[in-house]
Amino acid sequence: MAEILFREAIKRGLAEALDNDPNVFIMGEDIGEYGGAYAVTDGFLKQYGPKRVIDTPISEAAFLGAGIGAAAGGLRPIVEFMSISFSLVAFDQIVNMAANLRYMSGGQISVPMLMRAPTGAGVQLGATHSQSFETWLADVPGMRCVCPSTPYDALGLIRTALKENNPVMFAEPALLYAMRGEVPDEYYEVPFGSANIQRAGDDVTLVSYGAGMRVLAAAADELAAKGVSAEVIDLRSLNPVDYDTLLTSIEKTNRALLLDTSRRKGGAMAEIASDLHERAMEWLDGPVVRIGAEDVPWPYNRGLEQEVYPQSSDVLAGLQKHYGI
Amino acid sequence: MASRTKATSGKSGKTSKSGDQAASNGTGTSTGYSKDQLLEMYRQMYLIRQFEVACGENYARGLIRGFLHLYIGQEATGVGTIAPLNDDDYIVTHYRDHGHAIARGLDVNRSMAELFGRKTGLSKGKGGSMHLFDAAKKFMGGHAIVGGQLPLALGLAFSQKYLDTKGVTVCYFGDGSTNQGLYHETLNLAAVWKVPMLFVLENNGYGMGSAVERVRAGSPDFYTDVEKYGIEAAVVDGMDVIAVREATEQAVKRLRAGDGPLFIEAKTFRYVGHSYADGQKYRGSEEIDEWRKRDPVEVYPQMLVKRDIATQKEIDDLKAAVDEEVVAAVKFAEESPQPDPDELFDDIYA
C-alpha cells in the first residue's frame, strides 16, 4: 500500500490501459509536448509515441467527434478536455452523437470512449472555467458519468471506465489533483453504480461526490463534536446512481442531506432528492435537504467565490433548520 | 472528350482529370465501364428514385412519419461515389440518406421497414428516415445534426489509418453544413492527420430553403475552399454518374496510397423540397425544370440506348424488376410488426 497523489492514480490507470491494449490511444489539447494542463499525461508522449499520444488543435467538437468515430472503428480512445467547461463546445457530439449512436442504430454501433475532464470551482478561475457539467451529462441515456473523490477511487473507477463499452465522462475535481491517498499495490476495480460509505453513522445520511466529499468530511467532524453521528456517502457514479446504498442508509438514519459543489439549482442532486422523496418518504423525519452553490455565475474574487461555494457551516445550518440537529 | 470533371491544383498535382475514355451523359462515344457496370449504375439510380417516390406516397398515407428528406435528383452523385468502394470502406452521410443506403446495397425491405418504424427495420424502428445504419456494410449512418457527421467520419478514417486497413472513409455533407465550424475543424484535422477520408460535398444549392448565395460570402464554389488546407479538390457534375464515378475512383486510389484526405464537390440538385412538408416557396419552377433536363434517371438510360450499350427492352425489363422490388419493399414494411414496448430499453448500453 502506497500513498500517491490523485493525479498519479489517474495517470497509473491510463498507463495500464496504454500498456495492455495497443488500440488504446489518448488525445487532447497539450497533453503531449506540454505534458497536460494538470500534468496527468506528463511523459506519455516520450513513453508511448506520437501515434498513441496525440496533441490536438483547439477543436473540441472535432477531436471529440473523431474519438467517437475511432471508437466506432474499433479503437479505444481516451479524450481529454482541458476543462469540463470546454466540453460545452463538444456537447453536440457528446450528446447527439456519442450517447445516441447505439440506440438510433438499433444496437449496431458501440462507442467505447473515455472522456476525461477537470471539473469544479474553488481555484479562482472565474465563470467560464469553474463549472461542473457532469451534472448535465449525468442526465443523458447512452453514456456513463463518474467522478472520484480519492486516489483509490480514481484508479478503481478509471480501470472500470477503460473496460466500459459505452461513452464515459470521467470528471476529475480540479481541487483534488494534489490530494494524497492510499492505493493498494494489488489490482482492484471500483464498479460503476456503487456508492461508497466513507464514514458510517446512525443519525443522518450525508451524500455528495467529488470535491463535495471534503465539505462533508468537515461537516461530519463538526457534527460529531455536537454528538451527531453522520453517515457519509460518496456517490462516485452519477449515472448509474446507487439508490440501494442511499435507501438502506436513510432507512437507518431517517434524515438525508445532499450536497452539490456546483449550483444547487438543477444540480445532479435535484433528481436524486426528488427520487428519494418518492421512495423513502416513510422513513424520513423531514425533507431531503439540499446544499449547493449559489445561483450565480462563478465569481473570480476569492472571498466572493467562497461565498458561492458550499461550506460545512451550510451543511450544519441546513440540518439544524430542517431536522433540529 | 473531356468529362465535366475538372481539378484544382493542390500540393502535388491534379486530382481528378478524367481520361479520354470518359463519357458524360449522352455526349461521349465510349466509356471505361462494362455493360454490366453501366446498367448496374442505372438500376441503382432508378431504384433510388422509385424508392423515394414510394416513400412520398407512404408519407401521404401516414405510414411514414417524422421528417422525410428525399434524394430525388441527386441519385447520380450517390451512385457514382459509392460504386468504386470496397467492403472495407466506411460510408458516413447526412439525413438525406436513403440514396446512399441503396447504393451501398443495404437491404431495401429493411430500409423501407425502418422508415415505417417497424421491428424489421435496420435499426428496429428506433432510427427512422434520417438515421439509417448497417454496420455490417460499414454504412455508419445517416446523421441529422447538420455537419455533425464530419468528425465521425474523421475518426473512422483515423481508425483505418491506425489499424492500417487500407480502407477509406467517404463522408457526404451538404452545402449547408459548410457554414458550421466543424467543416473547418474537420478539414484541418483530416489534413493534419493525413487520414484516408474523402469529403463529398453534395452541393444542391440550398440549405433547406436558403440558397447558397444568400448565406455564403464570396465564391459560390466550395472546392476552392480547401486548397489552403493542402487538400486537393475536384468539382464534378453531380448529375453525370460516369463523371462522378471517375472522379471518385481516382480519389479513392490515391487515398488508399496514403496521400491524405481529398475533396470532391458534386454540383447537384434536388427537384423536391427539403423535406416532404416543404412547399418550395423560396424558388421558382423554372430552376427545377432546367435541372430536370439533365435528370440522370432520364438522360442516362437514353444515352445507353442511343449508344447501343443497352436495348430499350433491357432498360424496360430492368425498370419493371425495380418497380416490383419497391412494391415488395412497401408490402414487407407494411406487413412487418411494430416494435414491442419492452424493446424500448434495449440498445441503450453495450
Short mmCIF file of N, CA and C in Angstrom, two decimals, chain A residues 21-163:
data_model
loop_
_atom_site.label_atom_id
_atom_site.label_comp_id
_atom_site.label_asym_id
_atom_site.label_seq_id
_atom_site.Cartn_x
_atom_site.Cartn_y
_atom_site.Cartn_z
N ASP A 21 -3.25 -2.55 -24.12
CA ASP A 21 -4.07 -2.64 -25.33
C ASP A 21 -3.53 -1.68 -26.38
N PRO A 22 -2.98 -2.21 -27.47
CA PRO A 22 -2.42 -1.32 -28.49
C PRO A 22 -3.47 -0.44 -29.16
N ASN A 23 -4.75 -0.77 -29.01
CA ASN A 23 -5.79 0.04 -29.62
C ASN A 23 -6.24 1.20 -28.74
N VAL A 24 -5.64 1.32 -27.57
CA VAL A 24 -5.91 2.48 -26.73
C VAL A 24 -4.99 3.62 -27.17
N PHE A 25 -5.57 4.78 -27.37
CA PHE A 25 -4.76 5.96 -27.61
C PHE A 25 -5.39 7.13 -26.87
N ILE A 26 -4.63 8.18 -26.69
CA ILE A 26 -5.11 9.30 -25.89
C ILE A 26 -4.88 10.59 -26.67
N MET A 27 -5.87 11.46 -26.66
CA MET A 27 -5.69 12.73 -27.36
C MET A 27 -6.35 13.87 -26.60
N GLY A 28 -5.84 15.05 -26.85
CA GLY A 28 -6.37 16.23 -26.20
C GLY A 28 -5.42 17.40 -26.42
N GLU A 29 -5.82 18.54 -25.86
CA GLU A 29 -5.04 19.76 -26.07
C GLU A 29 -3.83 19.77 -25.15
N ASP A 30 -2.66 19.86 -25.74
CA ASP A 30 -1.42 19.99 -24.98
C ASP A 30 -1.19 18.86 -23.98
N ILE A 31 -1.56 17.66 -24.36
CA ILE A 31 -1.32 16.52 -23.46
C ILE A 31 0.04 15.89 -23.71
N GLY A 32 0.65 16.21 -24.86
CA GLY A 32 1.90 15.55 -25.24
C GLY A 32 3.12 16.37 -24.92
N GLU A 33 3.50 17.23 -25.84
CA GLU A 33 4.72 18.03 -25.66
C GLU A 33 4.67 18.83 -24.36
N TYR A 34 3.52 19.41 -24.09
CA TYR A 34 3.35 20.25 -22.90
C TYR A 34 3.26 19.41 -21.64
N GLY A 35 2.68 18.21 -21.76
CA GLY A 35 2.56 17.32 -20.61
C GLY A 35 1.22 17.34 -19.91
N GLY A 36 0.28 18.10 -20.47
CA GLY A 36 -1.05 18.16 -19.87
C GLY A 36 -1.18 19.35 -18.94
N ALA A 37 -2.32 20.03 -19.01
CA ALA A 37 -2.52 21.24 -18.20
C ALA A 37 -2.41 20.93 -16.71
N TYR A 38 -2.81 19.72 -16.30
CA TYR A 38 -2.71 19.31 -14.90
C TYR A 38 -1.68 18.18 -14.73
N ALA A 39 -0.83 18.03 -15.72
CA ALA A 39 0.33 17.12 -15.66
C ALA A 39 -0.04 15.64 -15.52
N VAL A 40 -1.30 15.30 -15.85
CA VAL A 40 -1.69 13.89 -15.72
C VAL A 40 -0.96 13.02 -16.75
N THR A 41 -0.75 13.56 -17.93
CA THR A 41 -0.16 12.76 -19.01
C THR A 41 1.33 13.08 -19.23
N ASP A 42 1.92 13.73 -18.25
CA ASP A 42 3.33 14.12 -18.38
C ASP A 42 4.21 12.89 -18.64
N GLY A 43 5.01 12.95 -19.68
CA GLY A 43 5.91 11.84 -20.02
C GLY A 43 5.32 10.81 -20.96
N PHE A 44 4.02 10.86 -21.21
CA PHE A 44 3.36 9.85 -22.05
C PHE A 44 3.86 9.89 -23.50
N LEU A 45 4.06 11.11 -24.01
CA LEU A 45 4.46 11.22 -25.42
C LEU A 45 5.79 10.49 -25.64
N LYS A 46 6.70 10.69 -24.72
CA LYS A 46 8.01 10.05 -24.84
C LYS A 46 7.88 8.53 -24.69
N GLN A 47 7.03 8.13 -23.77
CA GLN A 47 6.90 6.71 -23.47
C GLN A 47 6.14 5.95 -24.56
N TYR A 48 5.07 6.53 -25.07
CA TYR A 48 4.18 5.78 -25.98
C TYR A 48 4.22 6.27 -27.42
N GLY A 49 4.83 7.41 -27.66
CA GLY A 49 4.99 7.87 -29.03
C GLY A 49 3.80 8.63 -29.58
N PRO A 50 4.03 9.35 -30.67
CA PRO A 50 3.01 10.27 -31.20
C PRO A 50 1.82 9.57 -31.87
N LYS A 51 1.95 8.29 -32.18
CA LYS A 51 0.78 7.61 -32.76
C LYS A 51 -0.31 7.45 -31.69
N ARG A 52 0.11 7.31 -30.45
CA ARG A 52 -0.86 6.99 -29.39
C ARG A 52 -1.07 8.12 -28.39
N VAL A 53 -0.25 9.12 -28.47
CA VAL A 53 -0.41 10.29 -27.58
C VAL A 53 -0.44 11.50 -28.50
N ILE A 54 -1.64 12.02 -28.71
CA ILE A 54 -1.86 12.95 -29.81
C ILE A 54 -2.25 14.33 -29.30
N ASP A 55 -1.43 15.30 -29.60
CA ASP A 55 -1.77 16.70 -29.32
C ASP A 55 -2.75 17.18 -30.37
N THR A 56 -3.90 17.65 -29.93
CA THR A 56 -4.91 18.12 -30.89
C THR A 56 -4.87 19.63 -30.97
N PRO A 57 -5.39 20.17 -32.07
CA PRO A 57 -5.65 21.61 -32.08
C PRO A 57 -6.81 21.93 -31.14
N ILE A 58 -7.07 23.19 -30.93
CA ILE A 58 -8.15 23.62 -30.03
C ILE A 58 -9.46 23.52 -30.79
N SER A 59 -9.90 22.28 -30.97
CA SER A 59 -11.10 21.97 -31.77
C SER A 59 -11.87 20.89 -31.02
N GLU A 60 -12.44 21.26 -29.88
CA GLU A 60 -13.03 20.22 -29.02
C GLU A 60 -14.08 19.39 -29.75
N ALA A 61 -14.94 20.05 -30.51
CA ALA A 61 -16.02 19.31 -31.17
C ALA A 61 -15.45 18.31 -32.17
N ALA A 62 -14.42 18.72 -32.90
CA ALA A 62 -13.87 17.85 -33.94
C ALA A 62 -13.07 16.71 -33.34
N PHE A 63 -12.25 16.98 -32.32
CA PHE A 63 -11.45 15.84 -31.82
C PHE A 63 -12.28 14.92 -30.94
N LEU A 64 -13.26 15.46 -30.25
CA LEU A 64 -14.16 14.57 -29.51
C LEU A 64 -14.96 13.72 -30.51
N GLY A 65 -15.44 14.38 -31.56
CA GLY A 65 -16.17 13.64 -32.59
C GLY A 65 -15.31 12.60 -33.26
N ALA A 66 -14.04 12.93 -33.47
CA ALA A 66 -13.12 11.96 -34.05
C ALA A 66 -12.92 10.78 -33.09
N GLY A 67 -12.96 11.06 -31.81
CA GLY A 67 -12.88 9.97 -30.83
C GLY A 67 -14.06 9.03 -30.98
N ILE A 68 -15.24 9.59 -31.22
CA ILE A 68 -16.43 8.76 -31.41
C ILE A 68 -16.24 7.86 -32.64
N GLY A 69 -15.77 8.46 -33.72
CA GLY A 69 -15.55 7.68 -34.94
C GLY A 69 -14.48 6.62 -34.74
N ALA A 70 -13.42 6.98 -34.04
CA ALA A 70 -12.35 6.00 -33.80
C ALA A 70 -12.88 4.85 -32.96
N ALA A 71 -13.72 5.16 -31.97
CA ALA A 71 -14.31 4.11 -31.14
C ALA A 71 -15.23 3.21 -31.98
N ALA A 72 -16.03 3.84 -32.82
CA ALA A 72 -16.92 3.06 -33.71
C ALA A 72 -16.10 2.22 -34.68
N GLY A 73 -14.88 2.66 -34.96
CA GLY A 73 -14.00 1.94 -35.88
C GLY A 73 -13.12 0.89 -35.20
N GLY A 74 -13.33 0.64 -33.92
CA GLY A 74 -12.64 -0.46 -33.27
C GLY A 74 -11.52 -0.07 -32.32
N LEU A 75 -11.30 1.24 -32.13
CA LEU A 75 -10.24 1.66 -31.21
C LEU A 75 -10.86 2.01 -29.84
N ARG A 76 -9.97 2.29 -28.88
CA ARG A 76 -10.42 2.71 -27.55
C ARG A 76 -9.82 4.07 -27.22
N PRO A 77 -10.44 5.12 -27.68
CA PRO A 77 -9.89 6.45 -27.46
C PRO A 77 -10.10 6.94 -26.03
N ILE A 78 -9.11 7.65 -25.55
CA ILE A 78 -9.24 8.43 -24.32
C ILE A 78 -9.11 9.88 -24.76
N VAL A 79 -10.16 10.65 -24.52
CA VAL A 79 -10.17 12.04 -24.98
C VAL A 79 -10.17 12.95 -23.76
N GLU A 80 -9.21 13.83 -23.72
CA GLU A 80 -9.10 14.75 -22.58
C GLU A 80 -9.59 16.14 -22.95
N PHE A 81 -10.50 16.67 -22.15
CA PHE A 81 -10.84 18.09 -22.22
C PHE A 81 -9.98 18.82 -21.19
N MET A 82 -9.51 20.00 -21.54
CA MET A 82 -8.68 20.74 -20.58
C MET A 82 -9.52 21.24 -19.41
N SER A 83 -10.81 21.40 -19.65
CA SER A 83 -11.75 21.75 -18.59
C SER A 83 -13.11 21.23 -19.02
N ILE A 84 -13.92 20.81 -18.06
CA ILE A 84 -15.26 20.33 -18.44
C ILE A 84 -16.09 21.50 -18.97
N SER A 85 -15.70 22.73 -18.63
CA SER A 85 -16.39 23.89 -19.22
C SER A 85 -16.17 23.91 -20.73
N PHE A 86 -15.00 23.45 -21.19
CA PHE A 86 -14.72 23.45 -22.63
C PHE A 86 -15.49 22.34 -23.35
N SER A 87 -15.96 21.37 -22.58
CA SER A 87 -16.74 20.30 -23.23
C SER A 87 -18.02 20.83 -23.83
N LEU A 88 -18.45 22.02 -23.37
CA LEU A 88 -19.66 22.61 -23.96
C LEU A 88 -19.52 22.75 -25.47
N VAL A 89 -18.31 23.07 -25.92
CA VAL A 89 -18.07 23.23 -27.35
C VAL A 89 -18.34 21.92 -28.09
N ALA A 90 -18.20 20.81 -27.39
CA ALA A 90 -18.37 19.48 -28.00
C ALA A 90 -19.66 18.81 -27.55
N PHE A 91 -20.54 19.55 -26.90
CA PHE A 91 -21.75 18.89 -26.35
C PHE A 91 -22.61 18.26 -27.43
N ASP A 92 -22.68 18.88 -28.59
CA ASP A 92 -23.45 18.27 -29.67
C ASP A 92 -22.91 16.88 -29.98
N GLN A 93 -21.61 16.78 -30.07
CA GLN A 93 -21.01 15.48 -30.38
C GLN A 93 -21.21 14.47 -29.23
N ILE A 94 -21.07 14.94 -28.00
CA ILE A 94 -21.23 14.02 -26.86
C ILE A 94 -22.66 13.50 -26.79
N VAL A 95 -23.61 14.43 -26.87
CA VAL A 95 -25.00 14.05 -26.62
C VAL A 95 -25.66 13.49 -27.87
N ASN A 96 -25.61 14.27 -28.94
CA ASN A 96 -26.31 13.83 -30.15
C ASN A 96 -25.64 12.63 -30.80
N MET A 97 -24.34 12.57 -30.71
CA MET A 97 -23.64 11.51 -31.44
C MET A 97 -23.22 10.36 -30.51
N ALA A 98 -22.31 10.63 -29.56
CA ALA A 98 -21.75 9.54 -28.76
C ALA A 98 -22.83 8.77 -28.01
N ALA A 99 -23.69 9.49 -27.33
CA ALA A 99 -24.68 8.82 -26.48
C ALA A 99 -25.82 8.20 -27.29
N ASN A 100 -26.15 8.78 -28.43
CA ASN A 100 -27.31 8.32 -29.20
C ASN A 100 -26.99 7.25 -30.24
N LEU A 101 -25.73 7.12 -30.61
CA LEU A 101 -25.39 6.27 -31.77
C LEU A 101 -25.90 4.84 -31.60
N ARG A 102 -25.69 4.30 -30.42
CA ARG A 102 -26.07 2.91 -30.23
C ARG A 102 -27.59 2.73 -30.39
N TYR A 103 -28.33 3.61 -29.77
CA TYR A 103 -29.79 3.46 -29.79
C TYR A 103 -30.35 3.66 -31.19
N MET A 104 -29.92 4.73 -31.84
CA MET A 104 -30.52 5.03 -33.14
C MET A 104 -30.04 4.09 -34.24
N SER A 105 -28.98 3.31 -33.94
CA SER A 105 -28.58 2.28 -34.90
C SER A 105 -29.16 0.93 -34.51
N GLY A 106 -30.05 0.91 -33.53
CA GLY A 106 -30.64 -0.35 -33.12
C GLY A 106 -29.62 -1.31 -32.52
N GLY A 107 -28.61 -0.75 -31.85
CA GLY A 107 -27.61 -1.59 -31.18
C GLY A 107 -26.45 -2.02 -32.06
N GLN A 108 -26.36 -1.46 -33.25
CA GLN A 108 -25.30 -1.92 -34.17
C GLN A 108 -23.93 -1.33 -33.87
N ILE A 109 -23.91 -0.15 -33.26
CA ILE A 109 -22.64 0.56 -33.08
C ILE A 109 -22.41 0.86 -31.60
N SER A 110 -21.20 0.56 -31.14
CA SER A 110 -20.82 0.90 -29.77
C SER A 110 -19.75 1.99 -29.80
N VAL A 111 -19.70 2.76 -28.73
CA VAL A 111 -18.72 3.84 -28.64
C VAL A 111 -17.93 3.69 -27.33
N PRO A 112 -16.92 2.83 -27.32
CA PRO A 112 -16.12 2.63 -26.10
C PRO A 112 -15.08 3.73 -25.94
N MET A 113 -15.56 4.90 -25.55
CA MET A 113 -14.69 6.09 -25.48
C MET A 113 -14.71 6.65 -24.06
N LEU A 114 -13.53 6.93 -23.55
CA LEU A 114 -13.41 7.57 -22.24
C LEU A 114 -13.12 9.05 -22.43
N MET A 115 -14.00 9.88 -21.87
CA MET A 115 -13.75 11.33 -21.85
C MET A 115 -13.30 11.70 -20.45
N ARG A 116 -12.23 12.48 -20.35
CA ARG A 116 -11.75 12.94 -19.05
C ARG A 116 -11.78 14.46 -19.04
N ALA A 117 -12.13 15.03 -17.88
CA ALA A 117 -12.17 16.49 -17.81
C ALA A 117 -12.04 16.97 -16.37
N PRO A 118 -11.15 17.93 -16.12
CA PRO A 118 -11.15 18.59 -14.81
C PRO A 118 -12.46 19.32 -14.61
N THR A 119 -12.98 19.26 -13.40
CA THR A 119 -14.28 19.88 -13.14
C THR A 119 -14.25 20.66 -11.84
N GLY A 120 -15.15 21.62 -11.74
CA GLY A 120 -15.43 22.25 -10.46
C GLY A 120 -14.77 23.59 -10.21
N ALA A 121 -15.31 24.26 -9.19
CA ALA A 121 -14.85 25.59 -8.82
C ALA A 121 -13.90 25.51 -7.63
N GLY A 122 -13.47 26.69 -7.18
CA GLY A 122 -12.68 26.73 -5.96
C GLY A 122 -11.25 27.15 -6.16
N VAL A 123 -10.86 27.38 -7.40
CA VAL A 123 -9.47 27.80 -7.65
C VAL A 123 -9.43 29.12 -8.44
N GLN A 124 -10.48 29.92 -8.26
CA GLN A 124 -10.50 31.30 -8.79
C GLN A 124 -10.28 31.37 -10.29
N LEU A 125 -10.99 30.53 -11.05
CA LEU A 125 -10.85 30.57 -12.50
C LEU A 125 -12.01 31.32 -13.17
N GLY A 126 -12.91 31.82 -12.36
CA GLY A 126 -13.97 32.64 -12.93
C GLY A 126 -15.07 31.82 -13.60
N ALA A 127 -15.99 32.55 -14.24
CA ALA A 127 -17.25 31.95 -14.69
C ALA A 127 -17.08 30.86 -15.74
N THR A 128 -16.11 31.01 -16.65
CA THR A 128 -16.06 30.07 -17.77
C THR A 128 -15.19 28.84 -17.52
N HIS A 129 -14.48 28.80 -16.38
CA HIS A 129 -13.59 27.65 -16.14
C HIS A 129 -13.90 26.93 -14.84
N SER A 130 -15.05 27.21 -14.22
CA SER A 130 -15.28 26.69 -12.87
C SER A 130 -16.53 25.82 -12.77
N GLN A 131 -17.09 25.47 -13.92
CA GLN A 131 -18.40 24.80 -13.90
C GLN A 131 -18.26 23.29 -13.77
N SER A 132 -19.39 22.61 -13.67
CA SER A 132 -19.40 21.18 -13.34
C SER A 132 -20.42 20.46 -14.21
N PHE A 133 -20.12 20.36 -15.49
CA PHE A 133 -21.15 19.87 -16.41
C PHE A 133 -21.36 18.37 -16.37
N GLU A 134 -20.64 17.66 -15.48
CA GLU A 134 -21.01 16.26 -15.25
C GLU A 134 -22.45 16.19 -14.75
N THR A 135 -22.92 17.27 -14.12
CA THR A 135 -24.29 17.24 -13.62
C THR A 135 -25.30 17.24 -14.78
N TRP A 136 -24.94 17.84 -15.89
CA TRP A 136 -25.82 17.79 -17.07
C TRP A 136 -25.70 16.44 -17.77
N LEU A 137 -24.46 15.99 -17.92
CA LEU A 137 -24.25 14.75 -18.69
C LEU A 137 -24.79 13.52 -17.97
N ALA A 138 -24.93 13.64 -16.65
CA ALA A 138 -25.49 12.51 -15.89
C ALA A 138 -26.93 12.22 -16.31
N ASP A 139 -27.58 13.18 -16.94
CA ASP A 139 -28.96 13.01 -17.40
C ASP A 139 -29.09 12.22 -18.69
N VAL A 140 -27.99 12.04 -19.40
CA VAL A 140 -28.09 11.59 -20.78
C VAL A 140 -28.05 10.06 -20.87
N PRO A 141 -29.09 9.43 -21.40
CA PRO A 141 -29.03 7.98 -21.57
C PRO A 141 -28.06 7.61 -22.68
N GLY A 142 -27.42 6.47 -22.53
CA GLY A 142 -26.48 6.00 -23.56
C GLY A 142 -25.04 6.26 -23.18
N MET A 143 -24.81 6.98 -22.09
CA MET A 143 -23.44 7.18 -21.62
C MET A 143 -23.41 7.05 -20.11
N ARG A 144 -22.19 6.95 -19.56
CA ARG A 144 -21.99 6.85 -18.12
C ARG A 144 -21.28 8.09 -17.63
N CYS A 145 -21.41 8.36 -16.35
CA CYS A 145 -20.81 9.56 -15.78
C CYS A 145 -20.35 9.25 -14.37
N VAL A 146 -19.05 9.39 -14.13
CA VAL A 146 -18.49 9.10 -12.81
C VAL A 146 -17.56 10.22 -12.37
N CYS A 147 -17.31 10.27 -11.06
CA CYS A 147 -16.45 11.32 -10.52
C CYS A 147 -15.85 10.84 -9.20
N PRO A 148 -14.55 10.62 -9.16
CA PRO A 148 -13.93 10.11 -7.93
C PRO A 148 -13.63 11.22 -6.93
N SER A 149 -13.46 10.80 -5.66
CA SER A 149 -13.10 11.78 -4.63
C SER A 149 -11.81 11.41 -3.90
N THR A 150 -11.22 10.26 -4.24
CA THR A 150 -9.97 9.83 -3.61
C THR A 150 -9.07 9.22 -4.67
N PRO A 151 -7.78 9.15 -4.41
CA PRO A 151 -6.89 8.45 -5.35
C PRO A 151 -7.30 6.98 -5.54
N TYR A 152 -7.75 6.33 -4.47
CA TYR A 152 -8.19 4.93 -4.58
C TYR A 152 -9.33 4.80 -5.59
N ASP A 153 -10.34 5.65 -5.44
CA ASP A 153 -11.48 5.58 -6.36
C ASP A 153 -11.10 6.04 -7.77
N ALA A 154 -10.19 6.99 -7.85
CA ALA A 154 -9.78 7.48 -9.18
C ALA A 154 -9.20 6.32 -9.99
N LEU A 155 -8.32 5.55 -9.37
CA LEU A 155 -7.72 4.42 -10.10
C LEU A 155 -8.75 3.31 -10.34
N GLY A 156 -9.53 3.03 -9.31
CA GLY A 156 -10.53 1.95 -9.47
C GLY A 156 -11.58 2.27 -10.51
N LEU A 157 -12.03 3.51 -10.53
CA LEU A 157 -13.07 3.90 -11.49
C LEU A 157 -12.50 4.00 -12.91
N ILE A 158 -11.26 4.46 -13.01
CA ILE A 158 -10.74 4.63 -14.38
C ILE A 158 -10.45 3.26 -14.99
N ARG A 159 -10.10 2.28 -14.16
CA ARG A 159 -9.93 0.93 -14.69
C ARG A 159 -11.26 0.40 -15.24
N THR A 160 -12.33 0.64 -14.49
CA THR A 160 -13.65 0.22 -14.98
C THR A 160 -14.03 0.98 -16.24
N ALA A 161 -13.75 2.27 -16.23
CA ALA A 161 -14.10 3.11 -17.39
C ALA A 161 -13.40 2.62 -18.65
N LEU A 162 -12.19 2.14 -18.49
CA LEU A 162 -11.42 1.72 -19.67
C LEU A 162 -11.80 0.32 -20.16
N LYS A 163 -12.68 -0.34 -19.42
CA LYS A 163 -13.24 -1.61 -19.91
C LYS A 163 -14.66 -1.43 -20.43
#
